[in-house]
Coordinates of C-alpha atoms in Angstrom, one line a residue:
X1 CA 67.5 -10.0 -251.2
X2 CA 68.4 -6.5 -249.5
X3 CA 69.4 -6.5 -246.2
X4 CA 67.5 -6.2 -242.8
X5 CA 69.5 -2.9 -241.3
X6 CA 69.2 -1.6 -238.4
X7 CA 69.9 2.1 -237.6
X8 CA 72.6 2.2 -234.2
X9 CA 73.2 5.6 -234.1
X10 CA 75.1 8.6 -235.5
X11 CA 76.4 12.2 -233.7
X12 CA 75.5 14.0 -236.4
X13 CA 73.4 17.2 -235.2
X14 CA 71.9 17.3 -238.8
X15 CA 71.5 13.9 -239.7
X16 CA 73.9 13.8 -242.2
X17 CA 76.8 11.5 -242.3
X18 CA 78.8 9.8 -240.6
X19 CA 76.3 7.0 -239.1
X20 CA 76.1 3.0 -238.1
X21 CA 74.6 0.4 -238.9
X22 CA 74.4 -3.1 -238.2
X23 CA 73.0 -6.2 -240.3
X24 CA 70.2 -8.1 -238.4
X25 CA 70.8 -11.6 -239.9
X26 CA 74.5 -11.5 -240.2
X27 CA 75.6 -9.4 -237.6
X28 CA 77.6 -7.1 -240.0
X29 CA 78.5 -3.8 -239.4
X30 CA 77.7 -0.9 -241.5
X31 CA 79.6 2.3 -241.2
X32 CA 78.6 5.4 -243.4
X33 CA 80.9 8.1 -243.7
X34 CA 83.1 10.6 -245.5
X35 CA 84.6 8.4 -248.5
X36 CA 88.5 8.2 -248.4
X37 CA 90.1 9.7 -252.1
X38 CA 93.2 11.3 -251.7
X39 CA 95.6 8.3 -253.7
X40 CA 98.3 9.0 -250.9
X41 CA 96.4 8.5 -248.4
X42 CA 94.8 5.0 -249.9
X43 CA 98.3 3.9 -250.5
X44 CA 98.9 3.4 -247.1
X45 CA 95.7 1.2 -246.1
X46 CA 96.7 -2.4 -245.6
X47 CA 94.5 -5.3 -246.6
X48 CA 92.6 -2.9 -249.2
X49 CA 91.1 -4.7 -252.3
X50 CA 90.5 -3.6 -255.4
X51 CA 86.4 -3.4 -254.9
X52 CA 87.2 -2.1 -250.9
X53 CA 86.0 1.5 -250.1
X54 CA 87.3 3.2 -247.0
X55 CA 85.5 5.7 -245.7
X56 CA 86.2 8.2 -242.7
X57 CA 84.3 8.7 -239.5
X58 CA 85.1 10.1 -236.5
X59 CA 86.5 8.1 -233.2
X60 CA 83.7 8.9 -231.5
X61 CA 80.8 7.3 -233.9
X62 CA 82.3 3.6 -233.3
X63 CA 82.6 4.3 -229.4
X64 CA 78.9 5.3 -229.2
X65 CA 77.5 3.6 -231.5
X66 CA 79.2 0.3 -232.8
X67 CA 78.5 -3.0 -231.2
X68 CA 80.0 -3.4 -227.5
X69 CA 79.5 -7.0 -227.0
X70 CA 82.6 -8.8 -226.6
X71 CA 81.6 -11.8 -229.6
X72 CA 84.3 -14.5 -231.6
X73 CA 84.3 -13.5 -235.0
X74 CA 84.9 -17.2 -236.5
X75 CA 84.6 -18.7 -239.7
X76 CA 85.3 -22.5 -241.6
X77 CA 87.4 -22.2 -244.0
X78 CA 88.5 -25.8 -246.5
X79 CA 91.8 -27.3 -246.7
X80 CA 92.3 -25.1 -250.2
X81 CA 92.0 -22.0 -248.6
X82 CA 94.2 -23.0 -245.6
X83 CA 97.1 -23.9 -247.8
X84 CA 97.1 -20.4 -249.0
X85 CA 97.6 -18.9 -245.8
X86 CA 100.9 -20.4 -246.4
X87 CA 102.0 -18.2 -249.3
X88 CA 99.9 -14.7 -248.5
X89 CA 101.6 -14.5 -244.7
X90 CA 103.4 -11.4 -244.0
X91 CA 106.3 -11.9 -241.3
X92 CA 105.0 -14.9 -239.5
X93 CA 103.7 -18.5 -238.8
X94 CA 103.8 -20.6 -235.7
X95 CA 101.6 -23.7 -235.1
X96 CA 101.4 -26.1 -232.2
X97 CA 101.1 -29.7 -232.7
X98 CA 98.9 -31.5 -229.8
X99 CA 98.0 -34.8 -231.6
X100 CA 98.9 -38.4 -231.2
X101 CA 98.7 -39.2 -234.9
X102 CA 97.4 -37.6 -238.0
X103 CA 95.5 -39.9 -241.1
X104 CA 97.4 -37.7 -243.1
X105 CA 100.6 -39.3 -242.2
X106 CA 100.1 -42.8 -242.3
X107 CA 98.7 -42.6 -245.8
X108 CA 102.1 -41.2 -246.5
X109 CA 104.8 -43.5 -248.4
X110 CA 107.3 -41.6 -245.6
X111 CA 105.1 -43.4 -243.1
X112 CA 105.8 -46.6 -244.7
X113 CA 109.3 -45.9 -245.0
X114 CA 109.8 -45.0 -241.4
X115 CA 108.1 -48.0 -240.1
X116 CA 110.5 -50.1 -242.6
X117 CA 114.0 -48.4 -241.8
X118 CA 113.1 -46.4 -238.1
X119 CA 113.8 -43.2 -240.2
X120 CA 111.7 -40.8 -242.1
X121 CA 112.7 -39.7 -245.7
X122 CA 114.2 -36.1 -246.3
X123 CA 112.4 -34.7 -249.2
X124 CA 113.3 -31.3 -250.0
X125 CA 111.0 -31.4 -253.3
X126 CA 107.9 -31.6 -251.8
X127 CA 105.2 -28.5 -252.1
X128 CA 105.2 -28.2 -248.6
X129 CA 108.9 -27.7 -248.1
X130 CA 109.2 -25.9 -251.6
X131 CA 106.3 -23.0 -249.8
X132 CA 108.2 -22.7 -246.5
X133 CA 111.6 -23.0 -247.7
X134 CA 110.6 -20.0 -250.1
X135 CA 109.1 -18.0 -246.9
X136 CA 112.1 -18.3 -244.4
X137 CA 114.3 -17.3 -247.7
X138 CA 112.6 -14.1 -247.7
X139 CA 113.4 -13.9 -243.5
X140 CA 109.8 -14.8 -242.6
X141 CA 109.5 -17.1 -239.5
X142 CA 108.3 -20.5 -239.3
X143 CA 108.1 -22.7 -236.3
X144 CA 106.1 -25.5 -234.7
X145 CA 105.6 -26.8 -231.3
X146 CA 105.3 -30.7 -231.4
X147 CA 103.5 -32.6 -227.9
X148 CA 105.1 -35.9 -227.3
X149 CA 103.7 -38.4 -225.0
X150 CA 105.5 -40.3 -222.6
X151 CA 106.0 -42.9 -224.4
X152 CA 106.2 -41.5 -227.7
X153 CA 103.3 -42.8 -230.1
X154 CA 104.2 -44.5 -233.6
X155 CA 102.8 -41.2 -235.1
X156 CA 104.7 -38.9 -233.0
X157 CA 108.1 -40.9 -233.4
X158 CA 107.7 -40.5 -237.0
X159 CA 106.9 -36.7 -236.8
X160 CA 110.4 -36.5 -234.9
X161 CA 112.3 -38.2 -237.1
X162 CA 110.4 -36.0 -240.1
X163 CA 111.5 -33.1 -238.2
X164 CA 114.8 -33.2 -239.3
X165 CA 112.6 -32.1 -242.9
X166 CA 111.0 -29.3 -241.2
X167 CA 114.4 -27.7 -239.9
X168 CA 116.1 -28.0 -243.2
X169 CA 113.5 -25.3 -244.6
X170 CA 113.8 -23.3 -242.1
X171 CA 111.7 -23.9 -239.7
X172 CA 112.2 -23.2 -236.0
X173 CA 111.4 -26.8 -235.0
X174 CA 110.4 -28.0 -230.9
X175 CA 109.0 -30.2 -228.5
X176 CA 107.8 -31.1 -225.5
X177 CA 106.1 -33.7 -223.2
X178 CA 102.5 -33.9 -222.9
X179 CA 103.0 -33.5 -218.9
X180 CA 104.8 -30.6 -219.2
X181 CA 102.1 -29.2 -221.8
X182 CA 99.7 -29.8 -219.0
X183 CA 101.6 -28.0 -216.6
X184 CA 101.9 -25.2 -219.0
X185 CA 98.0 -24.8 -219.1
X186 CA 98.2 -25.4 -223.4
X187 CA 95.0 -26.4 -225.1
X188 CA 94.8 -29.8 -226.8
X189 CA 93.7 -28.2 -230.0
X190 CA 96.0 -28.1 -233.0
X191 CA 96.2 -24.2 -233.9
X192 CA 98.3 -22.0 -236.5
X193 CA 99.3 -18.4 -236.0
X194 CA 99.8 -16.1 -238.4
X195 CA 101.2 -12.6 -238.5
X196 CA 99.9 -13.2 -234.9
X197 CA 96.7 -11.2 -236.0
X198 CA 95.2 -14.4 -237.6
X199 CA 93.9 -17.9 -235.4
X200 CA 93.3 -20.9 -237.7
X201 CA 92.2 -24.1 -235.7
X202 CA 92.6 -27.2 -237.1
X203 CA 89.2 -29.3 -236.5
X204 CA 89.9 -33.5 -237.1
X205 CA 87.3 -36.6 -236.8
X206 CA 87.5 -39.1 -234.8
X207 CA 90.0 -41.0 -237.0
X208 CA 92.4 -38.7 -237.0
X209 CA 91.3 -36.9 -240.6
X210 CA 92.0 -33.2 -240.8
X211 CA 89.0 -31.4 -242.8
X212 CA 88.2 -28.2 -242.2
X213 CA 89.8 -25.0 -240.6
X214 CA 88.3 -22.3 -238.2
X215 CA 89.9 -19.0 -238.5
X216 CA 89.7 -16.3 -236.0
X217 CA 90.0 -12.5 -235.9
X218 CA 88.8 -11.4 -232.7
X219 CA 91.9 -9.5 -231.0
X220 CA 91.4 -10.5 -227.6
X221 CA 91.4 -14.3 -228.9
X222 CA 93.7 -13.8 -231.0
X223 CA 96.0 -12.6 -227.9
X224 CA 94.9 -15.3 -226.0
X225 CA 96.6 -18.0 -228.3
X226 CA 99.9 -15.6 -228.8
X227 CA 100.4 -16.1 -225.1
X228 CA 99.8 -19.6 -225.4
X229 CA 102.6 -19.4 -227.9
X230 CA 104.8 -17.8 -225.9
X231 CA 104.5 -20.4 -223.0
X232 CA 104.7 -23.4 -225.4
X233 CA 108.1 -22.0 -227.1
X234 CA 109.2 -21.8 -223.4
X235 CA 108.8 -25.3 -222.0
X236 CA 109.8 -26.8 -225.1
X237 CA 113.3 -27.7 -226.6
X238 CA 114.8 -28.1 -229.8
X239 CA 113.9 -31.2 -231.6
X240 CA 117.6 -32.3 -232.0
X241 CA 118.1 -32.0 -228.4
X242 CA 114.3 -33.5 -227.3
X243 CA 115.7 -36.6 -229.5
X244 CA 118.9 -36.9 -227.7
X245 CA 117.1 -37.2 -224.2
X246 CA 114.6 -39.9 -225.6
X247 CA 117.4 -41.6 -226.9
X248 CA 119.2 -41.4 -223.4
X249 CA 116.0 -42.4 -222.1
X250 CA 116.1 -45.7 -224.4

Protein backbone atom coordinates (compact mmCIF):
# COMPACT_ATOMS: atom_id res chain seq x y z
CA UNK A 1 0.00 0.00 0.00
CA UNK A 2 1.81 3.43 -1.08
CA UNK A 3 2.12 5.88 1.31
CA UNK A 4 -0.05 8.95 2.32
CA UNK A 5 2.75 11.89 1.71
CA UNK A 6 2.45 15.03 2.48
CA UNK A 7 4.30 17.85 0.58
CA UNK A 8 6.16 20.32 3.65
CA UNK A 9 7.98 22.38 1.68
CA UNK A 10 11.12 22.90 -0.49
CA UNK A 11 13.37 26.41 -1.33
CA UNK A 12 13.74 25.53 -4.59
CA UNK A 13 12.86 28.58 -6.98
CA UNK A 14 12.18 25.97 -9.81
CA UNK A 15 10.66 23.26 -8.09
CA UNK A 16 13.29 20.92 -8.51
CA UNK A 17 14.98 19.24 -5.80
CA UNK A 18 15.84 19.26 -2.78
CA UNK A 19 12.21 19.04 -0.98
CA UNK A 20 10.32 17.39 2.32
CA UNK A 21 8.17 15.29 3.03
CA UNK A 22 6.56 13.74 5.71
CA UNK A 23 4.45 10.37 6.11
CA UNK A 24 0.84 11.00 7.36
CA UNK A 25 0.29 7.54 9.18
CA UNK A 26 3.72 7.08 10.40
CA UNK A 27 5.11 10.24 10.95
CA UNK A 28 8.19 9.54 8.79
CA UNK A 29 10.22 11.94 7.19
CA UNK A 30 10.91 12.16 3.66
CA UNK A 31 13.78 14.18 2.41
CA UNK A 32 14.45 14.42 -1.46
CA UNK A 33 17.70 15.63 -2.60
CA UNK A 34 20.98 15.53 -4.49
CA UNK A 35 22.09 11.68 -4.11
CA UNK A 36 25.44 11.20 -2.31
CA UNK A 37 28.14 9.09 -4.85
CA UNK A 38 31.50 10.07 -4.45
CA UNK A 39 32.86 6.43 -2.54
CA UNK A 40 35.13 8.75 -0.26
CA UNK A 41 32.78 10.58 0.77
CA UNK A 42 30.20 7.48 1.66
CA UNK A 43 33.10 5.98 3.47
CA UNK A 44 32.83 8.25 6.09
CA UNK A 45 28.92 8.03 6.92
CA UNK A 46 28.31 6.15 10.15
CA UNK A 47 25.43 3.74 10.63
CA UNK A 48 25.04 3.38 6.60
CA UNK A 49 23.62 -0.01 5.45
CA UNK A 50 24.02 -1.61 2.55
CA UNK A 51 20.27 -0.73 1.05
CA UNK A 52 20.78 3.10 2.82
CA UNK A 53 20.91 6.01 0.30
CA UNK A 54 22.23 9.43 1.49
CA UNK A 55 21.32 12.06 -0.17
CA UNK A 56 22.31 15.98 0.13
CA UNK A 57 20.25 18.91 0.87
CA UNK A 58 20.94 22.12 1.99
CA UNK A 59 20.82 23.30 5.98
CA UNK A 60 18.34 25.38 5.21
CA UNK A 61 15.48 22.81 3.73
CA UNK A 62 15.34 20.89 7.22
CA UNK A 63 15.09 24.34 9.22
CA UNK A 64 12.15 25.50 7.09
CA UNK A 65 10.63 22.83 6.34
CA UNK A 66 11.19 19.53 8.60
CA UNK A 67 8.99 18.88 11.52
CA UNK A 68 9.48 21.45 14.60
CA UNK A 69 7.60 19.70 17.20
CA UNK A 70 9.63 18.60 19.97
CA UNK A 71 8.16 14.48 19.81
CA UNK A 72 9.94 11.02 21.65
CA UNK A 73 10.87 8.95 18.97
CA UNK A 74 10.26 5.46 20.84
CA UNK A 75 10.06 2.08 19.90
CA UNK A 76 9.55 -1.79 21.67
CA UNK A 77 12.06 -3.78 20.94
CA UNK A 78 12.12 -8.01 22.42
CA UNK A 79 14.56 -9.45 24.67
CA UNK A 80 16.53 -10.93 21.31
CA UNK A 81 17.11 -7.73 19.93
CA UNK A 82 18.21 -6.20 23.35
CA UNK A 83 20.82 -8.73 23.88
CA UNK A 84 22.38 -7.56 20.75
CA UNK A 85 22.86 -4.19 21.80
CA UNK A 86 25.38 -5.90 23.79
CA UNK A 87 27.70 -6.94 21.08
CA UNK A 88 27.05 -3.94 18.28
CA UNK A 89 27.91 -1.00 21.09
CA UNK A 90 30.67 1.24 20.09
CA UNK A 91 32.61 2.82 23.19
CA UNK A 92 29.95 2.48 25.83
CA UNK A 93 27.26 0.93 28.17
CA UNK A 94 26.00 2.15 31.49
CA UNK A 95 22.64 0.94 33.06
CA UNK A 96 21.06 1.75 36.44
CA UNK A 97 19.49 -0.86 38.44
CA UNK A 98 16.24 0.59 40.54
CA UNK A 99 14.54 -2.72 41.35
CA UNK A 100 13.93 -4.70 44.50
CA UNK A 101 14.11 -8.16 42.78
CA UNK A 102 14.07 -9.44 39.24
CA UNK A 103 12.08 -13.04 38.27
CA UNK A 104 15.02 -13.55 36.33
CA UNK A 105 17.15 -14.12 39.30
CA UNK A 106 15.32 -16.24 41.41
CA UNK A 107 14.77 -18.73 38.67
CA UNK A 108 18.49 -18.79 38.68
CA UNK A 109 20.45 -21.99 40.27
CA UNK A 110 22.92 -18.88 41.65
CA UNK A 111 19.78 -17.73 43.45
CA UNK A 112 19.43 -21.01 45.05
CA UNK A 113 22.99 -21.16 45.83
CA UNK A 114 23.12 -17.83 47.54
CA UNK A 115 20.11 -18.51 49.70
CA UNK A 116 22.01 -22.00 50.66
CA UNK A 117 25.69 -20.63 51.37
CA UNK A 118 24.91 -16.43 51.80
CA UNK A 119 27.24 -16.22 48.59
CA UNK A 120 26.55 -16.05 44.92
CA UNK A 121 28.55 -18.28 42.48
CA UNK A 122 31.35 -16.70 40.31
CA UNK A 123 30.80 -17.98 36.80
CA UNK A 124 33.07 -16.55 34.39
CA UNK A 125 31.58 -19.00 31.54
CA UNK A 126 28.40 -17.66 31.25
CA UNK A 127 27.17 -15.74 27.88
CA UNK A 128 26.71 -12.83 29.70
CA UNK A 129 30.11 -12.45 31.24
CA UNK A 130 31.78 -14.09 28.02
CA UNK A 131 29.93 -10.64 25.86
CA UNK A 132 31.12 -8.09 28.42
CA UNK A 133 34.31 -9.50 29.28
CA UNK A 134 35.00 -9.52 25.43
CA UNK A 135 33.85 -5.61 25.30
CA UNK A 136 35.98 -4.15 28.23
CA UNK A 137 38.93 -6.29 26.44
CA UNK A 138 38.62 -4.21 23.52
CA UNK A 139 38.60 -0.87 26.24
CA UNK A 140 34.87 -0.32 25.85
CA UNK A 141 33.18 0.67 29.21
CA UNK A 142 30.72 -1.14 31.13
CA UNK A 143 29.20 -0.13 34.39
CA UNK A 144 25.96 -0.37 36.44
CA UNK A 145 24.41 1.60 39.14
CA UNK A 146 22.66 -0.81 41.62
CA UNK A 147 19.70 0.94 44.30
CA UNK A 148 19.69 -0.73 47.63
CA UNK A 149 17.06 -0.37 50.14
CA UNK A 150 17.55 0.18 53.57
CA UNK A 151 17.30 -2.89 54.54
CA UNK A 152 18.67 -4.60 51.70
CA UNK A 153 15.99 -7.02 49.95
CA UNK A 154 16.76 -10.82 49.44
CA UNK A 155 17.08 -9.91 45.75
CA UNK A 156 19.29 -7.01 46.10
CA UNK A 157 21.65 -8.93 48.72
CA UNK A 158 22.07 -11.43 46.15
CA UNK A 159 22.78 -8.89 43.24
CA UNK A 160 25.72 -7.57 45.73
CA UNK A 161 27.19 -10.56 46.44
CA UNK A 162 26.85 -11.42 42.31
CA UNK A 163 28.64 -8.23 41.89
CA UNK A 164 31.75 -9.50 42.63
CA UNK A 165 30.90 -11.42 38.84
CA UNK A 166 30.14 -8.29 37.24
CA UNK A 167 33.61 -6.57 38.34
CA UNK A 168 35.61 -9.50 37.30
CA UNK A 169 34.59 -8.75 33.49
CA UNK A 170 35.19 -5.53 33.73
CA UNK A 171 32.62 -3.78 34.68
CA UNK A 172 32.62 -0.54 36.57
CA UNK A 173 30.32 -1.87 39.38
CA UNK A 174 28.21 0.72 42.15
CA UNK A 175 25.70 1.38 44.57
CA UNK A 176 23.70 3.36 46.45
CA UNK A 177 20.76 3.67 48.92
CA UNK A 178 17.37 4.18 47.80
CA UNK A 179 17.20 7.49 50.03
CA UNK A 180 20.02 8.85 48.62
CA UNK A 181 18.60 7.95 45.03
CA UNK A 182 15.65 10.00 46.07
CA UNK A 183 17.66 12.82 46.96
CA UNK A 184 19.41 12.60 43.82
CA UNK A 185 16.01 13.15 41.79
CA UNK A 186 16.78 9.43 39.75
CA UNK A 187 13.84 7.79 38.18
CA UNK A 188 12.63 4.40 39.46
CA UNK A 189 12.86 2.93 35.93
CA UNK A 190 15.53 0.42 35.12
CA UNK A 191 17.40 2.01 31.93
CA UNK A 192 20.61 1.17 29.78
CA UNK A 193 22.76 3.72 27.92
CA UNK A 194 24.61 3.13 25.12
CA UNK A 195 27.21 5.07 23.28
CA UNK A 196 25.11 7.68 25.24
CA UNK A 197 23.17 8.32 21.93
CA UNK A 198 20.92 5.32 22.52
CA UNK A 199 17.94 4.93 25.70
CA UNK A 200 16.68 1.40 26.25
CA UNK A 201 14.09 1.13 29.09
CA UNK A 202 13.52 -1.96 30.60
CA UNK A 203 9.56 -2.37 31.04
CA UNK A 204 8.68 -5.52 33.91
CA UNK A 205 5.08 -6.89 35.12
CA UNK A 206 3.97 -6.89 38.09
CA UNK A 207 5.87 -9.97 39.19
CA UNK A 208 8.97 -8.85 38.58
CA UNK A 209 9.33 -10.44 34.74
CA UNK A 210 11.44 -8.44 32.30
CA UNK A 211 9.73 -8.60 28.66
CA UNK A 212 10.07 -6.12 26.50
CA UNK A 213 12.46 -2.99 25.87
CA UNK A 214 11.74 0.64 24.82
CA UNK A 215 14.49 2.25 23.02
CA UNK A 216 14.95 5.95 22.54
CA UNK A 217 16.62 8.30 20.04
CA UNK A 218 15.34 11.56 20.71
CA UNK A 219 18.55 13.73 21.70
CA UNK A 220 17.13 15.89 24.20
CA UNK A 221 15.88 12.55 25.99
CA UNK A 222 18.54 10.98 25.41
CA UNK A 223 20.50 13.88 27.30
CA UNK A 224 18.15 13.83 29.83
CA UNK A 225 19.06 10.22 31.09
CA UNK A 226 23.08 10.95 30.55
CA UNK A 227 22.68 13.57 33.25
CA UNK A 228 20.80 11.22 35.25
CA UNK A 229 23.86 9.07 34.78
CA UNK A 230 26.17 11.48 35.78
CA UNK A 231 24.32 12.09 39.15
CA UNK A 232 23.76 8.42 39.90
CA UNK A 233 27.73 7.61 39.33
CA UNK A 234 28.14 10.48 41.87
CA UNK A 235 26.15 9.53 44.93
CA UNK A 236 27.07 6.03 44.55
CA UNK A 237 30.20 4.01 45.77
CA UNK A 238 32.01 1.07 44.68
CA UNK A 239 30.25 -2.16 45.44
CA UNK A 240 33.32 -3.53 47.54
CA UNK A 241 33.20 -0.51 49.60
CA UNK A 242 29.02 -0.19 49.77
CA UNK A 243 29.43 -3.98 51.13
CA UNK A 244 31.96 -3.07 53.79
CA UNK A 245 29.55 -0.31 55.33
CA UNK A 246 26.53 -2.79 55.33
CA UNK A 247 28.58 -5.14 56.89
CA UNK A 248 29.71 -2.39 59.54
CA UNK A 249 26.14 -1.74 59.63
CA UNK A 250 25.41 -5.55 60.63
Amino acid sequence: MARRLRFNGTDSKNGGCPAVHEDLDSGEVVVQGRPLTDPDDIAQLQHCGPGDVAVVVPRELLVNHGPKEMKRVSKLIGLEEFGRLFETFEHSAWHLETRRGYASDREDPAFAEFLETGEAPLDLDSDWCQTISRQTAAGKYVGRVRVVDNPPTEGQSFLLSYARCNAATGEDVRNLWREDAERAHLPTADFWLFDSRLLAILRFDDQDAFHDVEIVTEPAEVLRYCQVRDAAVHASVPYDEFAAQLGAKG
